[in-house]
Amino acid sequence: MVEVSRKKAYNQSVASKKSRKERQNMSNTIPYKIYLEENEMPKQWYNVRADMKNKPAPILNPATMKPITVEELSPIFCEELARQELDDTTAYFDIPQEIRDFYKMYRPSPLTRAYCLEKKLDTPAHIYYKFEGNNTSGSHKLNSAIAQAYYAKKQGLKGVTTETGAGQWGTALSMACSYFDLDCQVYMVKVSYEQKPFRREVMRTYGAKVTPSPSMLTNVGRKINEEFPGTTGSLGCAISEAVEAATAQEGYRYVLGSVLSQVLLHQTIIGLETKSALDKYGIKADMIIGCAGGGSNLGGLISPFAGEMLRGEADYEIIAVEPASCPSLTRGVYAYDYCDTGKICPLAKMYTLGSGFIPSANHAGGLRYHGMSSIVSQLYDDGIITARSVEQTEVFQAAQTFARVEGILPAPESSHAIRVAIDEALKCKETGEEKNIVFGLTGTGYFDMVAYQRFNDGEMQDYIPTDEELAKSLASLPKVK
Ligand SMILES: *Cc1c(COP(=O)(O)O)cnc(C)c1O
């Protein structure tokens, strides 16, 4: 009886129908790595919008401020991707065979029981993580890159353009483009281009053309270089250059690595696999934790679980974790905003800090986007998911603990989720609860060693923006009725 009242979330689950002893026996048999067979890999992506009563607000054409159409999106985006972007009723999209064949090279990705971390923390909680770093790009971003490259190829395009900041997205896209023999042009923020030569060389090895932004190849780049001689660039500027380059060249389109609903759709492969792996061993997750930059990996991980909540079939505690230095969910406002600093992309209603927001220069932990996926934003506004912000020093402490016992050097971004998973597992130690905690380990941190160096040297500092600073960037939100 005590058992039942303590864990109300277990009630509807298969796992709860087993006695405590049975479950314990079963949990002893759970392997370190829960692998799915190749033929157990999902054949469809799941569009959680189909199950949302409150749909995300439509994205707007910046020229007319009216909901944008597939036709209006098509000069910039591939047609099929534009269709996926605007479809909020179709629950499942078939994953084309060509994409599944590529996925098979690094998927299904393992769901790992973090036995060593549990032991280190001396917690009764059961911790699981879904690892997406098992590919050369080192993160989940390849899941969407390969889909976007496929649709571009199928449309008969010559190539795609994009921007990249730290370089993970550019790397994933260059891998995907080389697989489908597409030209790939990456505008890389100049400061990263110079400071992260290894990322740049991975991209070039895969055949991408990498240009430091602002460049002299586009009107907008030339203008910015003229106005701000010696500038080291920004993500907003690189986006503007990539979009101009796509529209100026016959047979090119622009692609984006997060935030958009199409990207979140492709990332649901993470959550669908996680759910299948848990089901395979009769495990009912109590808590699902993911880091949130633009929201695509988090949205992809939680979609199948959020879908069950929306349909009234199960209950979970879902936590989005963001940096305290870029707190769009926990301190932003829910409003229409531009997706880019250059204000040329469509507007989305999202939790945002304002498109002019730039995180403090000492912020090293990634996840620096000013806004949040419109799907994640709506789920948060409706109370389906909760959010928490963490400071970077405690994030790197969690990364270090994890790296030392679990054998994977995590990306700083992923380590936001590790931080909260550890905090929750330590709470279980206090209460004696055997919660099942699942988190997304989005990637590896091999290209982030400068940030690790700062942490190891004790030079890492935390910075939390003041209310005045946030008010300043929020003051420039567009007025949308
Ligand atoms: C890009 C990236 C993120 C952020 O992902 P979003 O889907 O934009 O939230 C997290 N982790 C890693 C390793 C990344 O490369």
mmCIF file of C-alpha atoms in Angstrom, residues 21-167:
data_model
loop_
_atom_site.group_PDB
_atom_site.id
_atom_site.type_symbol
_atom_site.label_atom_id
_atom_site.label_comp_id
_atom_site.label_asym_id
_atom_site.label_seq_id
_atom_site.Cartn_x
_atom_site.Cartn_y
_atom_site.Cartn_z
ATOM 1 C CA LYS A 21 10.488 -7.955 -5.489
ATOM 2 C CA GLU A 22 9.731 -8.855 -9.063
ATOM 3 C CA ARG A 23 10.757 -5.428 -10.175
ATOM 4 C CA GLN A 24 13.954 -5.602 -8.219
ATOM 5 C CA ASN A 25 14.788 -8.962 -9.751
ATOM 6 C CA MET A 26 14.079 -7.529 -13.140
ATOM 7 C CA SER A 27 16.164 -4.443 -12.515
ATOM 8 C CA ASN A 28 19.072 -6.675 -11.623
ATOM 9 C CA THR A 29 18.840 -8.188 -15.051
ATOM 10 C CA ILE A 30 18.878 -4.858 -16.843
ATOM 11 C CA PRO A 31 22.124 -4.723 -18.828
ATOM 12 C CA TYR A 32 24.413 -1.713 -18.800
ATOM 13 C CA LYS A 33 23.450 -1.049 -22.367
ATOM 14 C CA ILE A 34 19.961 -1.670 -23.655
ATOM 15 C CA TYR A 35 20.352 -2.142 -27.377
ATOM 16 C CA LEU A 36 17.520 -2.331 -29.845
ATOM 17 C CA GLU A 37 17.862 -4.539 -32.898
ATOM 18 C CA GLU A 38 18.221 -2.846 -36.253
ATOM 19 C CA ASN A 39 14.677 -3.912 -37.177
ATOM 20 C CA GLU A 40 13.355 -2.357 -33.948
ATOM 21 C CA MET A 41 14.445 1.105 -35.087
ATOM 22 C CA PRO A 42 11.397 3.382 -35.550
ATOM 23 C CA LYS A 43 10.068 3.534 -39.113
ATOM 24 C CA GLN A 44 8.210 6.801 -38.520
ATOM 25 C CA TRP A 45 8.832 10.096 -36.778
ATOM 26 C CA TYR A 46 6.156 11.246 -34.337
ATOM 27 C CA ASN A 47 4.652 14.722 -34.631
ATOM 28 C CA VAL A 48 3.521 15.616 -31.107
ATOM 29 C CA ARG A 49 1.619 18.641 -32.434
ATOM 30 C CA ALA A 50 -1.074 16.223 -33.632
ATOM 31 C CA ASP A 51 -1.893 15.412 -29.987
ATOM 32 C CA MET A 52 -1.663 18.978 -28.679
ATOM 33 C CA LYS A 53 -5.000 20.630 -27.998
ATOM 34 C CA ASN A 54 -3.264 23.982 -27.853
ATOM 35 C CA LYS A 55 -1.226 24.023 -31.043
ATOM 36 C CA PRO A 56 1.913 26.136 -31.257
ATOM 37 C CA ALA A 57 1.035 29.532 -32.734
ATOM 38 C CA PRO A 58 1.598 29.749 -36.513
ATOM 39 C CA ILE A 59 4.928 31.110 -37.738
ATOM 40 C CA LEU A 60 4.640 34.465 -39.489
ATOM 41 C CA ASN A 61 6.008 35.857 -42.730
ATOM 42 C CA PRO A 62 8.245 38.790 -41.661
ATOM 43 C CA ALA A 63 7.164 40.765 -44.749
ATOM 44 C CA THR A 64 3.389 40.540 -44.101
ATOM 45 C CA MET A 65 3.200 39.457 -40.427
ATOM 46 C CA LYS A 66 0.596 36.890 -41.578
ATOM 47 C CA PRO A 67 0.870 33.100 -41.084
ATOM 48 C CA ILE A 68 3.366 31.888 -43.643
ATOM 49 C CA THR A 69 2.423 29.351 -46.337
ATOM 50 C CA VAL A 70 4.350 26.431 -47.855
ATOM 51 C CA GLU A 71 4.646 28.485 -51.073
ATOM 52 C CA GLU A 72 6.153 31.431 -49.205
ATOM 53 C CA LEU A 73 8.603 29.170 -47.363
ATOM 54 C CA SER A 74 9.656 27.262 -50.464
ATOM 55 C CA PRO A 75 12.151 29.766 -51.919
ATOM 56 C CA ILE A 76 14.173 29.420 -48.692
ATOM 57 C CA PHE A 77 13.412 25.871 -47.477
ATOM 58 C CA CYS A 78 13.051 22.545 -49.303
ATOM 59 C CA GLU A 79 9.423 21.943 -50.146
ATOM 60 C CA GLU A 80 8.930 18.737 -48.145
ATOM 61 C CA LEU A 81 10.583 20.339 -45.125
ATOM 62 C CA ALA A 82 8.330 23.399 -45.458
ATOM 63 C CA ARG A 83 5.369 21.017 -45.457
ATOM 64 C CA GLN A 84 6.596 19.250 -42.325
ATOM 65 C CA GLU A 85 7.158 22.629 -40.706
ATOM 66 C CA LEU A 86 3.543 23.690 -41.082
ATOM 67 C CA ASP A 87 1.794 20.343 -40.491
ATOM 68 C CA ASP A 88 0.320 20.200 -36.996
ATOM 69 C CA THR A 89 -2.220 17.410 -37.586
ATOM 70 C CA THR A 90 -0.379 14.416 -39.098
ATOM 71 C CA ALA A 91 0.794 12.294 -36.155
ATOM 72 C CA TYR A 92 3.312 10.095 -37.969
ATOM 73 C CA PHE A 93 5.664 10.714 -40.889
ATOM 74 C CA ASP A 94 7.330 7.741 -42.613
ATOM 75 C CA ILE A 95 11.118 7.868 -42.401
ATOM 76 C CA PRO A 96 12.251 7.283 -45.999
ATOM 77 C CA GLN A 97 14.265 4.089 -46.526
ATOM 78 C CA GLU A 98 17.367 6.046 -47.633
ATOM 79 C CA ILE A 99 17.415 7.922 -44.316
ATOM 80 C CA ARG A 100 16.866 4.720 -42.343
ATOM 81 C CA ASP A 101 19.794 3.141 -44.168
ATOM 82 C CA PHE A 102 22.009 6.016 -43.064
ATOM 83 C CA TYR A 103 20.640 5.889 -39.504
ATOM 84 C CA LYS A 104 21.657 2.210 -39.362
ATOM 85 C CA MET A 105 25.334 3.230 -39.402
ATOM 86 C CA TYR A 106 25.007 4.759 -35.922
ATOM 87 C CA ARG A 107 21.542 3.846 -34.679
ATOM 88 C CA PRO A 108 19.677 2.577 -32.761
ATOM 89 C CA SER A 109 21.749 4.419 -30.167
ATOM 90 C CA PRO A 110 22.139 2.698 -26.792
ATOM 91 C CA LEU A 111 20.146 3.511 -23.685
ATOM 92 C CA THR A 112 22.636 3.028 -20.875
ATOM 93 C CA ARG A 113 21.880 2.201 -17.264
ATOM 94 C CA ALA A 114 24.305 4.400 -15.328
ATOM 95 C CA TYR A 115 25.141 1.748 -12.741
ATOM 96 C CA CYS A 116 28.542 3.303 -11.990
ATOM 97 C CA LEU A 117 27.091 6.777 -11.477
ATOM 98 C CA GLU A 118 24.359 5.355 -9.210
ATOM 99 C CA LYS A 119 27.017 3.643 -7.139
ATOM 100 C CA LYS A 120 29.147 6.771 -6.974
ATOM 101 C CA LEU A 121 26.146 8.818 -5.798
ATOM 102 C CA ASP A 122 24.985 6.022 -3.504
ATOM 103 C CA THR A 123 21.438 6.605 -4.671
ATOM 104 C CA PRO A 124 18.478 4.229 -4.807
ATOM 105 C CA ALA A 125 17.401 5.969 -8.043
ATOM 106 C CA HIS A 126 17.853 4.165 -11.339
ATOM 107 C CA ILE A 127 19.526 6.408 -13.869
ATOM 108 C CA TYR A 128 19.417 5.868 -17.619
ATOM 109 C CA TYR A 129 20.873 7.967 -20.408
ATOM 110 C CA LYS A 130 20.312 7.946 -24.134
ATOM 111 C CA PHE A 131 23.662 8.592 -25.810
ATOM 112 C CA GLU A 132 23.659 10.434 -29.137
ATOM 113 C CA GLY A 133 27.402 11.041 -29.448
ATOM 114 C CA ASN A 134 28.245 7.809 -31.280
ATOM 115 C CA ASN A 135 28.989 9.394 -34.640
ATOM 116 C CA THR A 136 31.760 11.585 -36.025
ATOM 117 C CA SER A 137 29.751 14.803 -35.653
ATOM 118 C CA GLY A 138 29.556 13.877 -31.979
ATOM 119 C CA SER A 139 25.939 14.843 -31.360
ATOM 120 C CA HIS A 140 22.270 14.269 -32.125
ATOM 121 C CA LYS A 141 22.379 16.891 -34.892
ATOM 122 C CA LEU A 142 23.122 14.267 -37.553
ATOM 123 C CA ASN A 143 19.583 12.862 -37.080
ATOM 124 C CA SER A 144 18.095 15.944 -38.714
ATOM 125 C CA ALA A 145 21.028 16.822 -40.987
ATOM 126 C CA ILE A 146 20.654 13.571 -42.903
ATOM 127 C CA ALA A 147 16.889 14.092 -43.268
ATOM 128 C CA GLN A 148 17.308 17.649 -44.508
ATOM 129 C CA ALA A 149 20.025 16.631 -46.987
ATOM 130 C CA TYR A 150 17.837 13.797 -48.250
ATOM 131 C CA TYR A 151 14.868 16.054 -49.005
ATOM 132 C CA ALA A 152 17.162 18.572 -50.716
ATOM 133 C CA LYS A 153 18.607 15.828 -52.928
ATOM 134 C CA LYS A 154 15.152 14.441 -53.693
ATOM 135 C CA GLN A 155 14.026 17.878 -54.814
ATOM 136 C CA GLY A 156 16.935 17.910 -57.282
ATOM 137 C CA LEU A 157 18.807 20.739 -55.578
ATOM 138 C CA LYS A 158 22.530 21.326 -56.059
ATOM 139 C CA GLY A 159 23.309 22.218 -52.485
ATOM 140 C CA VAL A 160 22.421 23.841 -49.194
ATOM 141 C CA THR A 161 23.735 26.709 -47.110
ATOM 142 C CA THR A 162 23.782 27.100 -43.360
ATOM 143 C CA GLU A 163 25.454 28.894 -40.495
ATOM 144 C CA THR A 164 27.349 27.342 -37.637
ATOM 145 C CA GLY A 165 28.576 28.783 -34.369
ATOM 146 C CA ALA A 166 30.597 26.265 -32.405
ATOM 147 C CA GLY A 167 30.527 23.937 -35.404
#
